[in-house]
Amino acid sequence: MRRGLLQAVMVLLVSLVFVVSSFAKPIIIKFSHVVAVDTPKGKAAEYFAKIVKERTHGKVIVKVYPNAMLYDDRAAIEALQMGAIQMACPATAKFTGWIPEIQLFDLPFLFKNSEGLHKVMDGPVGKKILNLFRRKGLLGLAYWDNGFKVLSNNKHPIVLPKDCKGLKFRIMSSRVLEAQFKALGASPQVLPFSEVYSALEQGVVDGCENPWSNLYTKKFYEVAPYTTETYHGYLGYVLVTNAKFWDSLPPKIRKILEGCVRDATAYERKLAEELAKKQRALVLKDPKVKDVVLTPAQREIWRKTLVKIYPKFYKVIGKDLIEEAIKEQQGIK
Ligand code: LMR
């Protein structure tokens, strides 16, 4: 009799737990970013949302807000710190005000190619930089790619650095990018990504620097059709969350999310490579676009002109960090 009662109570308890857990509210992750959906970051954010839902059986729901519909990047970082959103993926340059050392990724001609870049990013230098996020209440989860940048402007073809003289270029808020355009004799102007098209259209700026994916999806080539394949610098991202939020997640859920971050990162990087080729071809298909491909000798002139800015950043980024990044790429052609 007592055993029967105990069994009945147990069954009741188990069903109660089941009912309560099936009605428990999911954890919501608001993920804000500024680019179009059809970009490596846009697609990977959607992919991340999909696998998180599947693998947590709906216990965690990621809501993605693309195209700066919630915040531009600067506001997104502040919103993250305040807990208004839980994830973002700003370009590394956007963290300059919080983590100046991250400007390493903006240094022109620092990375020999994607192989060198990933070696630095995934090695000790990249880890050291990610570790700095905690001191700002943030947690850098992974580096996501976009790609190497091309110049585009609406005045005239650019072949050599001297052709940039007097032009106004839109930049992200990075001192390195500012110094880069000054070294070219151009005027850099900080503007949010969402304002670039209209700034080009209205003559607020004459040009900008972007990887192909952003140039194509935001149609900047329509208003800045002289493209130059300098590939002088890199644009990539840090997938970032609020440290307190992440630490407060149930350990099992956190482990699943860490796996999702790993898989979404691999997906994103592969996509970035594929889309760069595909979207370059789409931009060049437009008959208005006049593209300049540099010879190795011309590119060497750009390199020599731009690496001269490095010493200005020895203090803020760390001379040792820059030298370590160069050393890590030794042997890469
Ligand atoms: C920019 O402002 O140019 C970038 O942050 C855009 C991007 O790819 O996120």
GROMACS .gro file of C-alpha atoms and ligand atoms in nm:
model
  342
    1MET     CA    1   0.000   0.000   0.000
    2ARG     CA    2   0.276   0.243   0.106
    3ARG     CA    3   0.484   0.134  -0.193
    4GLY     CA    4   0.192   0.198  -0.427
    5LEU     CA    5   0.144   0.546  -0.284
    6LEU     CA    6   0.514   0.622  -0.319
    7GLN     CA    7   0.509   0.511  -0.683
    8ALA     CA    8   0.204   0.728  -0.752
    9VAL     CA    9   0.375   1.029  -0.591
   10MET     CA   10   0.688   0.965  -0.799
   11VAL     CA   11   0.490   0.944  -1.123
   12LEU     CA   12   0.312   1.267  -1.030
   13LEU     CA   13   0.639   1.441  -0.955
   14VAL     CA   14   0.803   1.329  -1.280
   15SER     CA   15   0.500   1.445  -1.482
   16LEU     CA   16   0.503   1.773  -1.295
   17VAL     CA   17   0.870   1.830  -1.378
   18PHE     CA   18   0.795   1.741  -1.740
   19VAL     CA   19   0.501   1.980  -1.758
   20VAL     CA   20   0.693   2.262  -1.589
   21SER     CA   21   1.001   2.216  -1.808
   22SER     CA   22   0.798   2.196  -2.128
   23PHE     CA   23   0.635   2.527  -2.037
   24ALA     CA   24   0.960   2.687  -1.913
   25LYS     CA   25   1.033   3.000  -2.108
   26PRO     CA   26   1.319   2.962  -2.358
   27ILE     CA   27   1.635   3.163  -2.311
   28ILE     CA   28   1.630   3.438  -2.572
   29ILE     CA   29   1.950   3.559  -2.736
   30LYS     CA   30   1.905   3.881  -2.929
   31PHE     CA   31   2.178   3.892  -3.195
   32SER     CA   32   2.227   4.228  -3.363
   33HIS     CA   33   2.442   4.297  -3.669
   34VAL     CA   34   2.471   4.560  -3.942
   35VAL     CA   35   2.518   4.374  -4.269
   36ALA     CA   36   2.273   4.218  -4.515
   37VAL     CA   37   2.149   3.863  -4.471
   38ASP     CA   38   2.327   3.745  -4.787
   39THR     CA   39   2.676   3.799  -4.643
   40PRO     CA   40   2.901   3.553  -4.459
   41LYS     CA   41   2.812   3.710  -4.123
   42GLY     CA   42   2.441   3.738  -4.207
   43LYS     CA   43   2.414   3.377  -4.320
   44ALA     CA   44   2.623   3.243  -4.034
   45ALA     CA   45   2.408   3.427  -3.780
   46GLU     CA   46   2.101   3.253  -3.928
   47TYR     CA   47   2.285   2.920  -3.924
   48PHE     CA   48   2.387   2.970  -3.563
   49ALA     CA   49   2.022   3.042  -3.471
   50LYS     CA   50   1.912   2.725  -3.649
   51ILE     CA   51   2.158   2.487  -3.487
   52VAL     CA   52   2.109   2.641  -3.142
   53LYS     CA   53   1.734   2.580  -3.164
   54GLU     CA   54   1.786   2.223  -3.286
   55ARG     CA   55   2.055   2.126  -3.038
   56THR     CA   56   1.889   2.280  -2.733
   57HIS     CA   57   1.546   2.150  -2.841
   58GLY     CA   58   1.410   2.502  -2.835
   59LYS     CA   59   1.541   2.584  -2.487
   60VAL     CA   60   1.747   2.862  -2.643
   61ILE     CA   61   1.614   3.082  -2.922
   62VAL     CA   62   1.843   3.317  -3.112
   63LYS     CA   63   1.664   3.613  -3.269
   64VAL     CA   64   1.877   3.772  -3.539
   65TYR     CA   65   1.840   4.143  -3.624
   66PRO     CA   66   2.037   4.221  -3.945
   67ASN     CA   67   2.097   4.546  -4.139
   68ALA     CA   68   2.145   4.763  -3.825
   69MET     CA   69   1.769   4.739  -3.767
   70LEU     CA   70   1.827   4.748  -3.389
   71TYR     CA   71   2.161   4.924  -3.348
   72ASP     CA   72   2.468   5.033  -3.538
   73ASP     CA   73   2.781   4.857  -3.412
   74ARG     CA   74   2.887   5.111  -3.154
   75ALA     CA   75   2.541   5.117  -2.998
   76ALA     CA   76   2.529   4.737  -3.015
   77ILE     CA   77   2.845   4.708  -2.804
   78GLU     CA   78   2.694   4.942  -2.544
   79ALA     CA   79   2.363   4.751  -2.555
   80LEU     CA   80   2.557   4.428  -2.500
   81GLN     CA   81   2.732   4.572  -2.197
   82MET     CA   82   2.395   4.681  -2.055
   83GLY     CA   83   2.234   4.344  -2.130
   84ALA     CA   84   1.977   4.480  -2.380
   85ILE     CA   85   2.105   4.229  -2.636
   86GLN     CA   86   2.308   3.914  -2.582
   87MET     CA   87   2.514   3.880  -2.899
   88ALA     CA   88   2.668   4.090  -3.172
   89CYS     CA   89   2.942   4.050  -3.428
   90PRO     CA   90   3.099   4.390  -3.496
   91ALA     CA   91   3.402   4.439  -3.715
   92THR     CA   92   3.720   4.429  -3.507
   93ALA     CA   93   3.772   4.802  -3.577
   94LYS     CA   94   3.449   4.883  -3.395
   95PHE     CA   95   3.601   4.774  -3.063
   96THR     CA   96   3.881   5.030  -3.087
   97GLY     CA   97   3.738   5.250  -2.810
   98TRP     CA   98   3.718   4.953  -2.573
   99ILE     CA   99   4.014   4.738  -2.674
  100PRO     CA  100   4.270   4.949  -2.868
  101GLU     CA  101   4.501   4.649  -2.916
  102ILE     CA  102   4.244   4.500  -3.155
  103GLN     CA  103   4.352   4.754  -3.417
  104LEU     CA  104   4.623   4.501  -3.498
  105PHE     CA  105   4.370   4.353  -3.741
  106ASP     CA  106   4.342   4.688  -3.925
  107LEU     CA  107   4.715   4.720  -3.994
  108PRO     CA  108   4.760   4.733  -4.372
  109PHE     CA  109   4.961   4.450  -4.526
  110LEU     CA  110   5.010   4.275  -4.191
  111PHE     CA  111   4.860   3.948  -4.312
  112LYS     CA  112   5.023   3.775  -4.603
  113ASN     CA  113   4.701   3.599  -4.704
  114SER     CA  114   4.412   3.403  -4.546
  115GLU     CA  115   4.648   3.133  -4.425
  116GLY     CA  116   4.863   3.390  -4.243
  117LEU     CA  117   4.560   3.568  -4.108
  118HIS     CA  118   4.410   3.251  -3.961
  119LYS     CA  119   4.743   3.148  -3.816
  120VAL     CA  120   4.760   3.477  -3.625
  121MET     CA  121   4.391   3.486  -3.536
  122ASP     CA  122   4.375   3.131  -3.405
  123GLY     CA  123   4.720   3.140  -3.246
  124PRO     CA  124   4.861   3.314  -2.935
  125VAL     CA  125   4.818   3.669  -3.070
  126GLY     CA  126   4.448   3.620  -3.148
  127LYS     CA  127   4.393   3.457  -2.808
  128LYS     CA  128   4.568   3.739  -2.624
  129ILE     CA  129   4.336   3.991  -2.790
  130LEU     CA  130   4.021   3.789  -2.716
  131ASN     CA  131   4.128   3.767  -2.351
  132LEU     CA  132   4.109   4.146  -2.326
  133PHE     CA  133   3.732   4.145  -2.376
  134ARG     CA  134   3.655   4.031  -2.021
  135ARG     CA  135   3.787   4.351  -1.870
  136LYS     CA  136   3.502   4.532  -2.051
  137GLY     CA  137   3.233   4.291  -1.932
  138LEU     CA  138   3.234   4.122  -2.272
  139LEU     CA  139   3.335   3.778  -2.390
  140GLY     CA  140   3.495   3.732  -2.730
  141LEU     CA  141   3.368   3.395  -2.851
  142ALA     CA  142   3.524   3.364  -3.196
  143TYR     CA  143   3.667   3.546  -3.493
  144TRP     CA  144   3.449   3.550  -3.802
  145ASP     CA  145   3.577   3.647  -4.147
  146ASN     CA  146   3.468   3.880  -4.414
  147GLY     CA  147   3.775   3.934  -4.628
  148PHE     CA  148   4.047   4.155  -4.767
  149LYS     CA  149   3.939   4.503  -4.871
  150VAL     CA  150   3.924   4.678  -5.206
  151LEU     CA  151   3.899   5.052  -5.259
  152SER     CA  152   3.609   5.204  -5.449
  153ASN     CA  153   3.547   5.566  -5.537
  154ASN     CA  154   3.346   5.780  -5.775
  155LYS     CA  155   3.611   6.025  -5.897
  156HIS     CA  156   3.866   5.836  -6.105
  157PRO     CA  157   4.057   5.506  -6.133
  158ILE     CA  158   4.310   5.450  -5.855
  159VAL     CA  159   4.625   5.264  -5.952
  160LEU     CA  160   4.892   5.399  -5.720
  161PRO     CA  161   4.877   5.550  -5.369
  162LYS     CA  162   4.925   5.900  -5.514
  163ASP     CA  163   4.588   5.865  -5.692
  164CYS     CA  164   4.413   5.883  -5.352
  165LYS     CA  165   4.543   6.233  -5.286
  166GLY     CA  166   4.266   6.473  -5.191
  167LEU     CA  167   3.989   6.210  -5.192
  168LYS     CA  168   3.756   6.168  -4.894
  169PHE     CA  169   3.722   5.810  -4.775
  170ARG     CA  170   3.470   5.670  -4.530
  171ILE     CA  171   3.632   5.469  -4.253
  172MET     CA  172   3.528   5.273  -3.946
  173SER     CA  173   3.629   5.426  -3.615
  174SER     CA  174   3.988   5.305  -3.603
  175ARG     CA  175   4.300   5.516  -3.559
  176VAL     CA  176   4.490   5.276  -3.783
  177LEU     CA  177   4.245   5.327  -4.067
  178GLU     CA  178   4.265   5.700  -4.012
  179ALA     CA  179   4.646   5.691  -4.034
  180GLN     CA  180   4.628   5.465  -4.338
  181PHE     CA  181   4.426   5.714  -4.544
  182LYS     CA  182   4.632   6.007  -4.420
  183ALA     CA  183   4.945   5.825  -4.540
  184LEU     CA  184   4.779   5.814  -4.882
  185GLY     CA  185   4.716   6.189  -4.875
  186ALA     CA  186   4.340   6.131  -4.846
  187SER     CA  187   4.088   6.255  -4.587
  188PRO     CA  188   3.937   5.984  -4.370
  189GLN     CA  189   3.588   6.032  -4.233
  190VAL     CA  190   3.425   5.807  -3.971
  191LEU     CA  191   3.068   5.708  -4.060
  192PRO     CA  192   2.839   5.424  -3.955
  193PHE     CA  193   2.803   5.147  -4.210
  194SER     CA  194   2.434   5.224  -4.259
  195GLU     CA  195   2.519   5.573  -4.389
  196VAL     CA  196   2.786   5.481  -4.643
  197TYR     CA  197   2.564   5.452  -4.952
  198SER     CA  198   2.396   5.790  -4.904
  199ALA     CA  199   2.727   5.955  -4.809
  200LEU     CA  200   2.874   5.838  -5.141
  201GLU     CA  201   2.564   5.939  -5.330
  202GLN     CA  202   2.556   6.287  -5.180
  203GLY     CA  203   2.930   6.351  -5.207
  204VAL     CA  204   2.992   6.355  -4.830
  205VAL     CA  205   3.269   6.110  -4.914
  206ASP     CA  206   3.422   6.005  -5.248
  207GLY     CA  207   3.515   5.651  -5.164
  208CYS     CA  208   3.530   5.366  -4.918
  209GLU     CA  209   3.713   5.038  -4.847
  210ASN     CA  210   3.522   4.712  -4.825
  211PRO     CA  211   3.549   4.342  -4.887
  212TRP     CA  212   3.355   4.229  -5.196
  213SER     CA  213   3.065   4.096  -4.997
  214ASN     CA  214   2.979   4.434  -4.842
  215LEU     CA  215   3.044   4.619  -5.166
  216TYR     CA  216   2.802   4.390  -5.348
  217THR     CA  217   2.524   4.348  -5.094
  218LYS     CA  218   2.507   4.721  -5.009
  219LYS     CA  219   2.549   4.817  -5.376
  220PHE     CA  220   2.827   5.067  -5.302
  221TYR     CA  221   2.960   5.006  -5.656
  222GLU     CA  222   2.653   5.184  -5.793
  223VAL     CA  223   2.772   5.508  -5.634
  224ALA     CA  224   3.149   5.437  -5.632
  225PRO     CA  225   3.217   5.242  -5.952
  226TYR     CA  226   3.599   5.273  -5.972
  227THR     CA  227   3.720   4.968  -5.785
  228THR     CA  228   4.084   4.886  -5.712
  229GLU     CA  229   4.186   4.540  -5.595
  230THR     CA  230   4.445   4.650  -5.343
  231TYR     CA  231   4.358   4.388  -5.077
  232HIS     CA  232   4.561   4.616  -4.851
  233GLY     CA  233   4.384   4.530  -4.529
  234TYR     CA  234   4.146   4.288  -4.369
  235LEU     CA  235   3.792   4.319  -4.237
  236GLY     CA  236   3.673   4.057  -3.992
  237TYR     CA  237   3.463   4.028  -3.681
  238VAL     CA  238   3.450   3.921  -3.320
  239LEU     CA  239   3.144   3.722  -3.223
  240VAL     CA  240   3.081   3.867  -2.882
  241THR     CA  241   2.847   3.818  -2.588
  242ASN     CA  242   2.792   3.968  -2.244
  243ALA     CA  243   3.027   3.784  -2.005
  244LYS     CA  244   2.782   3.780  -1.714
  245PHE     CA  245   2.503   3.645  -1.934
  246TRP     CA  246   2.725   3.369  -2.072
  247ASP     CA  247   2.856   3.274  -1.727
  248SER     CA  248   2.502   3.256  -1.588
  249LEU     CA  249   2.384   2.998  -1.843
  250PRO     CA  250   2.324   2.645  -1.715
  251PRO     CA  251   2.655   2.459  -1.780
  252LYS     CA  252   2.490   2.201  -2.009
  253ILE     CA  253   2.335   2.473  -2.224
  254ARG     CA  254   2.662   2.668  -2.232
  255LYS     CA  255   2.844   2.360  -2.355
  256ILE     CA  256   2.594   2.312  -2.636
  257LEU     CA  257   2.624   2.679  -2.732
  258GLU     CA  258   3.003   2.655  -2.736
  259GLY     CA  259   2.970   2.369  -2.985
  260CYS     CA  260   2.732   2.581  -3.196
  261VAL     CA  261   2.983   2.869  -3.193
  262ARG     CA  262   3.256   2.634  -3.315
  263ASP     CA  263   3.045   2.493  -3.597
  264ALA     CA  264   2.900   2.829  -3.701
  265THR     CA  265   3.254   2.971  -3.712
  266ALA     CA  266   3.376   2.696  -3.947
  267TYR     CA  267   3.065   2.748  -4.162
  268GLU     CA  268   3.113   3.126  -4.167
  269ARG     CA  269   3.478   3.119  -4.269
  270LYS     CA  270   3.415   2.876  -4.555
  271LEU     CA  271   3.125   3.086  -4.675
  272ALA     CA  272   3.334   3.405  -4.659
  273GLU     CA  273   3.582   3.256  -4.901
  274GLU     CA  274   3.313   3.134  -5.140
  275LEU     CA  275   3.107   3.454  -5.132
  276ALA     CA  276   3.411   3.677  -5.192
  277LYS     CA  277   3.469   3.508  -5.528
  278LYS     CA  278   3.102   3.493  -5.622
  279GLN     CA  279   3.019   3.850  -5.522
  280ARG     CA  280   3.334   3.992  -5.684
  281ALA     CA  281   3.216   3.842  -6.014
  282LEU     CA  282   2.869   3.990  -5.963
  283VAL     CA  283   3.010   4.341  -5.901
  284LEU     CA  284   3.237   4.321  -6.207
  285LYS     CA  285   2.941   4.219  -6.424
  286ASP     CA  286   2.799   4.570  -6.393
  287PRO     CA  287   2.916   4.761  -6.703
  288LYS     CA  288   2.950   5.082  -6.499
  289VAL     CA  289   3.219   4.927  -6.279
  290LYS     CA  290   3.577   5.002  -6.386
  291ASP     CA  291   3.805   4.765  -6.200
  292VAL     CA  292   4.181   4.796  -6.152
  293VAL     CA  293   4.387   4.484  -6.082
  294LEU     CA  294   4.734   4.571  -5.952
  295THR     CA  295   5.056   4.417  -6.079
  296PRO     CA  296   5.283   4.273  -5.806
  297ALA     CA  297   5.517   4.574  -5.854
  298GLN     CA  298   5.231   4.822  -5.807
  299ARG     CA  299   5.108   4.638  -5.499
  300GLU     CA  300   5.458   4.655  -5.355
  301ILE     CA  301   5.441   5.035  -5.382
  302TRP     CA  302   5.119   5.030  -5.177
  303ARG     CA  303   5.277   4.802  -4.921
  304LYS     CA  304   5.586   5.019  -4.881
  305THR     CA  305   5.372   5.332  -4.845
  306LEU     CA  306   5.139   5.187  -4.586
  307VAL     CA  307   5.365   4.984  -4.358
  308LYS     CA  308   5.529   5.315  -4.267
  309ILE     CA  309   5.240   5.377  -4.026
  310TYR     CA  310   5.324   5.078  -3.803
  311PRO     CA  311   5.559   5.263  -3.560
  312LYS     CA  312   5.278   5.505  -3.475
  313PHE     CA  313   5.094   5.209  -3.321
  314TYR     CA  314   5.377   5.036  -3.136
  315LYS     CA  315   5.252   5.180  -2.810
  316VAL     CA  316   4.878   5.142  -2.849
  317ILE     CA  317   4.875   4.793  -3.003
  318GLY     CA  318   5.206   4.672  -2.864
  319LYS     CA  319   5.526   4.643  -3.068
  320ASP     CA  320   5.572   4.291  -2.937
  321LEU     CA  321   5.222   4.188  -3.052
  322ILE     CA  322   5.283   4.325  -3.403
  323GLU     CA  323   5.620   4.153  -3.422
  324GLU     CA  324   5.469   3.827  -3.295
  325ALA     CA  325   5.202   3.844  -3.567
  326ILE     CA  326   5.472   3.894  -3.831
  327LYS     CA  327   5.682   3.611  -3.687
  328GLU     CA  328   5.389   3.368  -3.677
  329GLN     CA  329   5.356   3.407  -4.055
  330GLN     CA  330   5.718   3.332  -4.135
  331GLY     CA  331   5.742   3.075  -4.411
  332ILE     CA  332   5.403   3.163  -4.558
  333LYS     CA  333   5.433   3.279  -4.918
  334LMR     C1  334   3.171   4.850  -4.161
  334LMR     O1  335   3.126   4.936  -4.085
  334LMR     O2  336   3.223   4.876  -4.270
  334LMR     C2  337   3.162   4.705  -4.121
  334LMR     O3  338   3.145   4.699  -3.984
  334LMR     C3  339   3.049   4.637  -4.188
  334LMR     C4  340   3.047   4.492  -4.148
  334LMR     O4  341   3.092   4.411  -4.229
  334LMR     O5  342   3.003   4.463  -4.038
   0.00000   0.00000   0.00000
